[in-house]
Tab-separated table of C-alpha atoms in Angstrom:
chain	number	residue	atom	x	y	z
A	1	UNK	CA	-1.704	23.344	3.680
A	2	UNK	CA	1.001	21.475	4.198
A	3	UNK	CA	2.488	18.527	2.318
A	4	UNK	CA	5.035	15.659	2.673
A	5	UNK	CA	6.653	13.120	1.026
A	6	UNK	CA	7.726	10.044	2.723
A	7	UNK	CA	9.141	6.538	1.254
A	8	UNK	CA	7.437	4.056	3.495
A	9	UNK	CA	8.167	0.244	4.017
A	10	UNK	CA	12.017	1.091	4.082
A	11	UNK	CA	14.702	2.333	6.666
A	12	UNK	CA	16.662	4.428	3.681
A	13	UNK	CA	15.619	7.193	1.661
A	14	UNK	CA	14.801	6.998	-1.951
A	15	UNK	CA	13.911	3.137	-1.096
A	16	UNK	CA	10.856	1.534	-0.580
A	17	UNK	CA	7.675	3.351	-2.122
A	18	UNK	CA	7.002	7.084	-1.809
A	19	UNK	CA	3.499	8.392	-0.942
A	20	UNK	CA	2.368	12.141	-0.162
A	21	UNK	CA	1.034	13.404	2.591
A	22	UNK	CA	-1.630	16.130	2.312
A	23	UNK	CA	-2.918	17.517	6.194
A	24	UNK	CA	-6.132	19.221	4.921
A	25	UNK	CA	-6.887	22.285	7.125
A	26	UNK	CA	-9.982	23.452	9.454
A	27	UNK	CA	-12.664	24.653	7.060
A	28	UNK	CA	-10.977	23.368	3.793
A	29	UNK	CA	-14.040	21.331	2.108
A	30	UNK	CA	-11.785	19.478	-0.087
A	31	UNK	CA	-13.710	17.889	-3.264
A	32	UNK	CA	-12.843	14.556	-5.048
A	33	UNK	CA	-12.017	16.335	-8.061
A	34	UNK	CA	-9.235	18.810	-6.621
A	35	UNK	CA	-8.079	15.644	-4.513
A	36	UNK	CA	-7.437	13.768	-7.837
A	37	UNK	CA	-5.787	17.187	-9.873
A	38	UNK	CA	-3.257	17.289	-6.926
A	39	UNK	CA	-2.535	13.393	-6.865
A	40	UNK	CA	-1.505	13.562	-10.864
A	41	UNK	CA	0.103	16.738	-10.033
A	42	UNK	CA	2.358	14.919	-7.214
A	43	UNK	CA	2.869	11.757	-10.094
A	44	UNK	CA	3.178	9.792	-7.050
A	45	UNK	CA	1.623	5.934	-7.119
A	46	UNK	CA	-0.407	7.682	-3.934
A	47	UNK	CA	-1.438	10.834	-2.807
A	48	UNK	CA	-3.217	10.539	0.684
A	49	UNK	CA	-5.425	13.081	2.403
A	50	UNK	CA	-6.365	13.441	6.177
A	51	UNK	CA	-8.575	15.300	7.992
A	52	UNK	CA	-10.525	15.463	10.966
A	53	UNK	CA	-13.671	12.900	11.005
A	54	UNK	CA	-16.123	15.484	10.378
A	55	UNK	CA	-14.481	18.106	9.038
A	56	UNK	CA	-12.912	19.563	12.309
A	57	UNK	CA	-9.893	20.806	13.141
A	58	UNK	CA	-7.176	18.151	13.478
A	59	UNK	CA	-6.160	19.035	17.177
A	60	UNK	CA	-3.278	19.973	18.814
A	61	UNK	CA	-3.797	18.223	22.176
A	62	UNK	CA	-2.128	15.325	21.051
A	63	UNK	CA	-2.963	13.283	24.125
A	64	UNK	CA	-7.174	13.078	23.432
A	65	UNK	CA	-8.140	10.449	20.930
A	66	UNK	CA	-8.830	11.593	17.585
A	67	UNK	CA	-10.474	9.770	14.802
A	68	UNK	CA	-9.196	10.666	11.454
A	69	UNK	CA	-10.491	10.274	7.692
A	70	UNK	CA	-7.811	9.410	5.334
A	71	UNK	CA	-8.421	9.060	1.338
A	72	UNK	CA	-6.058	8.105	-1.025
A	73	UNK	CA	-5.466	8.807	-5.073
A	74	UNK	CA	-3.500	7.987	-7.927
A	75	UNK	CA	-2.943	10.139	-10.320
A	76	UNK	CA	-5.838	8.844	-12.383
A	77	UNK	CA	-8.281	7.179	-9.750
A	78	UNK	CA	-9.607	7.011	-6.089
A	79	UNK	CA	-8.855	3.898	-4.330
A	80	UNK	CA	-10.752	2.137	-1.238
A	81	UNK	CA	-7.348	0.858	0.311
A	82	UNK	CA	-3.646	1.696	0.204
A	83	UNK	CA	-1.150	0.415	2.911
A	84	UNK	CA	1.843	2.471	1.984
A	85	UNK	CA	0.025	5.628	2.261
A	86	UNK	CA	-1.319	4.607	5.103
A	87	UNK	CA	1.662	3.787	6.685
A	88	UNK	CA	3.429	7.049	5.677
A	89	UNK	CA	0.792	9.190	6.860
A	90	UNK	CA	0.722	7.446	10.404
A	91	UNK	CA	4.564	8.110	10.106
A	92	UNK	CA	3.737	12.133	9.638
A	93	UNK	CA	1.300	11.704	12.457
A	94	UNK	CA	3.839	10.696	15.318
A	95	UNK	CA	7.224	12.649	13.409
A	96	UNK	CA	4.625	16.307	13.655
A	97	UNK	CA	3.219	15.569	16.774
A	98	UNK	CA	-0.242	15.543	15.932
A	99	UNK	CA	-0.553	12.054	18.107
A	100	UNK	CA	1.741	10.933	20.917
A	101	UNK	CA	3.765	8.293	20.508
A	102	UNK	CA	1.700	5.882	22.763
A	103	UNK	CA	-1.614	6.890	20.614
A	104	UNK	CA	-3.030	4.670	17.970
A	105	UNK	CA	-3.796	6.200	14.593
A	106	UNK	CA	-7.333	5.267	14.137
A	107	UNK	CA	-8.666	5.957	10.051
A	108	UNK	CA	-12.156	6.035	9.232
A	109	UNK	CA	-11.848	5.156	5.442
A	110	UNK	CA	-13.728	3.416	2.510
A	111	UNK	CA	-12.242	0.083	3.554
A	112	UNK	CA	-13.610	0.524	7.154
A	113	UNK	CA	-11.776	1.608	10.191
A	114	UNK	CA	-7.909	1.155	10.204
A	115	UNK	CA	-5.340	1.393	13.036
A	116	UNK	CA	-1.698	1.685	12.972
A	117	UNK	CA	0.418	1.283	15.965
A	118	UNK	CA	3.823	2.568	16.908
A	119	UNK	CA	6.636	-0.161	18.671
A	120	UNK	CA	10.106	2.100	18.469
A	121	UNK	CA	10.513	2.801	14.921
A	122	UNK	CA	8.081	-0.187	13.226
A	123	UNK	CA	4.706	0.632	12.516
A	124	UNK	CA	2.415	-2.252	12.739
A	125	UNK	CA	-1.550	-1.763	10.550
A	126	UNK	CA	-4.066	-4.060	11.021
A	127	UNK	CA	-6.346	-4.428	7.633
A	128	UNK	CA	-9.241	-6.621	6.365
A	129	UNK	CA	-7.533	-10.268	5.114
A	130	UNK	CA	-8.993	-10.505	1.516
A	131	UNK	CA	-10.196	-14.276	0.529
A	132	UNK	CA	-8.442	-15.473	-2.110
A	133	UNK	CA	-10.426	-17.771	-4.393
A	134	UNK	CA	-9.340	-20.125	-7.706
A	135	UNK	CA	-10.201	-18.714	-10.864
A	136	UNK	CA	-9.820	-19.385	-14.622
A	137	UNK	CA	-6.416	-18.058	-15.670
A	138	UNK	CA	-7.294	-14.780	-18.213
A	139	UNK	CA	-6.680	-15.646	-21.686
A	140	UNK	CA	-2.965	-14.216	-23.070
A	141	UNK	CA	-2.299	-13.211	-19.208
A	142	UNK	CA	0.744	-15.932	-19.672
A	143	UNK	CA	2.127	-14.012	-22.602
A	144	UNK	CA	1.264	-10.503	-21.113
A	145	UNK	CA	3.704	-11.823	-18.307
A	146	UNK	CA	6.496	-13.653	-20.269
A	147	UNK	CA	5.974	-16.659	-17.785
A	148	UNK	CA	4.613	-19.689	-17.228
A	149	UNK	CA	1.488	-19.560	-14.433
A	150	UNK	CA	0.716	-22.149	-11.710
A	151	UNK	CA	-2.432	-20.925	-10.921
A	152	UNK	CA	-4.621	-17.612	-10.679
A	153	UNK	CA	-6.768	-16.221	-8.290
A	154	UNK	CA	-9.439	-13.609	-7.392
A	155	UNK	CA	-7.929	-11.453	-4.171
A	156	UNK	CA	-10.567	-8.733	-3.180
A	157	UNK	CA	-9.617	-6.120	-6.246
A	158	UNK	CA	-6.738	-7.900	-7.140
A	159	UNK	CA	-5.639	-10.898	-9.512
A	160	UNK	CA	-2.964	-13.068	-7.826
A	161	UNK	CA	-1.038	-15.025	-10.139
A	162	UNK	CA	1.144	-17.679	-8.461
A	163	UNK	CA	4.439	-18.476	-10.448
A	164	UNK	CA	7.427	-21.037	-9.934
A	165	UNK	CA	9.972	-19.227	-7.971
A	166	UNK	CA	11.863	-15.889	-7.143
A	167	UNK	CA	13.500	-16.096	-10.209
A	168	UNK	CA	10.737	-16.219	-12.457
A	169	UNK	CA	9.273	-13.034	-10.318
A	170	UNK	CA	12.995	-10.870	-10.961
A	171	UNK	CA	12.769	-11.957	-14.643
A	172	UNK	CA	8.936	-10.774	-15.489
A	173	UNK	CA	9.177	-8.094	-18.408
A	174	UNK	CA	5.317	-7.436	-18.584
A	175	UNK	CA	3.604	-5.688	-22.032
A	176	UNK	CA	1.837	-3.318	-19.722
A	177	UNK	CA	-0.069	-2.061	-22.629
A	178	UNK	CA	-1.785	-6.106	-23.006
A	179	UNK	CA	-2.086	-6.337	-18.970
A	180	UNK	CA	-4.328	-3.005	-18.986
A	181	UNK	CA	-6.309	-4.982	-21.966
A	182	UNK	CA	-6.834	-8.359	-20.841
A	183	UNK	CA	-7.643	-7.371	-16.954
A	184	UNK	CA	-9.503	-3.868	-15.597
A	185	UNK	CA	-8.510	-5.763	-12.145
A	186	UNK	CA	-7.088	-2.742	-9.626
A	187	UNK	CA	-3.489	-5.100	-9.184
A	188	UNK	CA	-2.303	-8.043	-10.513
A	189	UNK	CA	0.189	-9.350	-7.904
A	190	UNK	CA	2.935	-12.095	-9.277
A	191	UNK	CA	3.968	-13.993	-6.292
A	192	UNK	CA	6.155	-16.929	-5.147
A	193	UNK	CA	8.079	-18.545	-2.579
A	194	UNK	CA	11.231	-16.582	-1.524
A	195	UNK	CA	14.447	-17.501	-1.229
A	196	UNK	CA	15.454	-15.742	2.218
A	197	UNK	CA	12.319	-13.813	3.090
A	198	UNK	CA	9.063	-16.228	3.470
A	199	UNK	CA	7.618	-15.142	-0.157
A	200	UNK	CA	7.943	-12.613	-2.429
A	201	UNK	CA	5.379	-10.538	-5.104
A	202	UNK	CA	6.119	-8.114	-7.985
A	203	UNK	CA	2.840	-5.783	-8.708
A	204	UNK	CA	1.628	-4.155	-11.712
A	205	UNK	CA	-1.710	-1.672	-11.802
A	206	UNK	CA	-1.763	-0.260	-15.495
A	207	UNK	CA	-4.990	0.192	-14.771
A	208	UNK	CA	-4.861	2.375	-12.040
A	209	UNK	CA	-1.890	4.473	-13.980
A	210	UNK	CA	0.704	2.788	-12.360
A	211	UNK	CA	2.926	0.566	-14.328
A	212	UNK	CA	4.506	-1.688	-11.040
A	213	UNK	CA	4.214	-0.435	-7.585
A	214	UNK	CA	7.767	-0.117	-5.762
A	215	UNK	CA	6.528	-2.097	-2.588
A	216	UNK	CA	2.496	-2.470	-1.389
A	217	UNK	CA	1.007	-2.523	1.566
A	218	UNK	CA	-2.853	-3.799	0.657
A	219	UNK	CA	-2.010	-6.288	-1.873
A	220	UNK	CA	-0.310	-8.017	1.333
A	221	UNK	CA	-4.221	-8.170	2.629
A	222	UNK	CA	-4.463	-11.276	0.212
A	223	UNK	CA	-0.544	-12.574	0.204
A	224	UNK	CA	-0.793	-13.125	3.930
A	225	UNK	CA	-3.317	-15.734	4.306
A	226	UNK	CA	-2.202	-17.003	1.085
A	227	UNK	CA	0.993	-17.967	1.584
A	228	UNK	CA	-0.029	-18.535	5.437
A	229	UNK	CA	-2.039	-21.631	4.280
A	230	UNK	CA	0.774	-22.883	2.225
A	231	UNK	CA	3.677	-22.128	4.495
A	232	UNK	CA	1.605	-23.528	7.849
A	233	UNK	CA	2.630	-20.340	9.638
A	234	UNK	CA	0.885	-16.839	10.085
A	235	UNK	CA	4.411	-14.860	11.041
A	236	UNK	CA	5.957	-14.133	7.733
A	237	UNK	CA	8.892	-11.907	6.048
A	238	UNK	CA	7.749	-10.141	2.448
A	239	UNK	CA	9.702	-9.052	0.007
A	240	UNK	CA	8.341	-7.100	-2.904
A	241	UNK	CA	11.158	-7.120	-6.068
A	242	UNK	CA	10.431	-4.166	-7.485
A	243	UNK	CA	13.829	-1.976	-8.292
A	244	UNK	CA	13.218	0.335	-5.357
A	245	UNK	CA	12.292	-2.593	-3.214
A	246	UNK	CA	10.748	-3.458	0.106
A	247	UNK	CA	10.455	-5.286	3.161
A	248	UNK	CA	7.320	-6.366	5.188
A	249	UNK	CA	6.267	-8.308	8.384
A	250	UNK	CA	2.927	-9.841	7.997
A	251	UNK	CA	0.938	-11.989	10.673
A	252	UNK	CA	-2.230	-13.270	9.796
A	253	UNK	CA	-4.787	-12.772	12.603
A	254	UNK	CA	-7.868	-14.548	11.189
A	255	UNK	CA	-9.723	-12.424	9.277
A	256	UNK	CA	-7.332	-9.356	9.725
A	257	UNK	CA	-3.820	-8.890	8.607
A	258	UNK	CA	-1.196	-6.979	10.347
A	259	UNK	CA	1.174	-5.416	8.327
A	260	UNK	CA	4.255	-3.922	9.130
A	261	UNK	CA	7.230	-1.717	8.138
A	262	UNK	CA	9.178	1.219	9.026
A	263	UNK	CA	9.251	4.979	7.325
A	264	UNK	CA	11.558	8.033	6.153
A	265	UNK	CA	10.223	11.659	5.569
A	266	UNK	CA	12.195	12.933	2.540
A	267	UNK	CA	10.698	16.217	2.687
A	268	UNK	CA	7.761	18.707	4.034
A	269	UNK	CA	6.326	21.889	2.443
A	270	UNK	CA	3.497	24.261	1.962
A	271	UNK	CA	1.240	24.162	-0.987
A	272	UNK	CA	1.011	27.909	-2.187
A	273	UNK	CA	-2.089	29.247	-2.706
């Protein structure tokens, strides 16, 4: 079986976020619960998994079009979308020749059916836009945060939280312990305008085991049309200001969102029996 690691949404190793990539051989019925063992083994914020729709053999004539089911885990929970992972597997997919450059990665997942597309080195996804709808602010989320809110808002999973400016995003010193208290939400993305790049987001998932997630892909699914309503555009540069940090190119495509960003392997193995 073999396994990678890859830090996707970045151009230099140990940047960006890292995700493994598990290839699941022909025959090997893999269940939910050894998925989810190997995930906290790997301590990574995701641990994806892809095999052939239907439990084939992933082939090796690259050149046919394959459909492929991808899952992904944290070390303490299945999730129904993750971009990084996504993004680093399609990176595996092209980098081990398993699809020609000129194929698109097609996903069957529990989020629908994903693609990811190949332009020199940048990957491009196209995802589900989440609506994004006002909601009451959570009662102590302000001093969970250490900030002052603006406004809140229900994004698919996620809570956005919409806060002055960059600054106030770099500053945030979160009580994780009170976040994972107040909201069982999946994310709660901080978010403001940026300073060079269009906007920018911070994002914390106690709840999912995850403290803050160095850069991510899906919570983008709700940033995008967010920000494209208040910016008047639908191009867009992200920047998520975590300490490994990330960069993203969004477009908003009315009711999908594609998502870009580029990909390092940092290393490949076998899993030993």
């Amino acid at each position: 079986m073999k396994i990678y690691q890859v830090d996707a949404f970045t151009n230099e190793k140990f940047k960006g976020n890292p995700a493994a990539v598990c290839i699941l051989p022909d025959g090997f019925k893999a269940q939910a619960s050894w998925m989810q063992d190997f995930a906290a083994e790997m301590n990574l914020s995701e641990t994806a998994y892809l095999s052939k729709k239907g439990g084939g053999a992933i082939s090796d004539d690259s050149s046919a079009e394959q459909v492929f089911s991808l899952k992904w885990f944290t070390p303490t929970t299945e999730v129904k979308l993750c971009g990084h992972a996504t993004l680093a597997t399609a990176h595996i997919m092209w980098q081990e020749g398993i699809l020609t450059k000129d194929k698109t990665a097609l996903f069957d997942t529990q989020s629908g059916r994903l693609e990811v597309t190949l332009n020199d080195s940048m990957m491009t996804m196209n995802f589900p836009a989440d609506k994004v709808i006002p909601c009451i602010e959570p009662i102590s989320l302000e001093m969970a945060l250490g900030c002052q809110i603006l406004g809140t808002y229900e994004a698919g999973q996620d809570l956005l939280v919409e806060v002055k400016d960059e600054k106030t995003v770099v500053d945030i010193k979160p009580s994780f312990q009170q976040l994972s208290i107040i909201l069982p939400a999946r994310c709660i993305v901080v978010t403001a305008r940026g300073n060079k790049a269009d906007f920018v987001s911070r994002v914390f998932c106690p709840a999912c085991g995850i403290d803050e997630d160095p850069i991510t892909g899906s919570t983008h699914c709700s940033l995008t049309p967010f920000w494209a309503e208040r910016l008047g555009k639908n191009n867009m540069q992200a920047q998520q200001l975590s300490r490994r940090g990330g960069t993203l190119e969004v477009e908003l495509l009315g009711d999908r969102v594609n998502i870009s960003g580029t990909a390092v392997t940092i290393f490949k193995g076998n899993l030993c029996e």
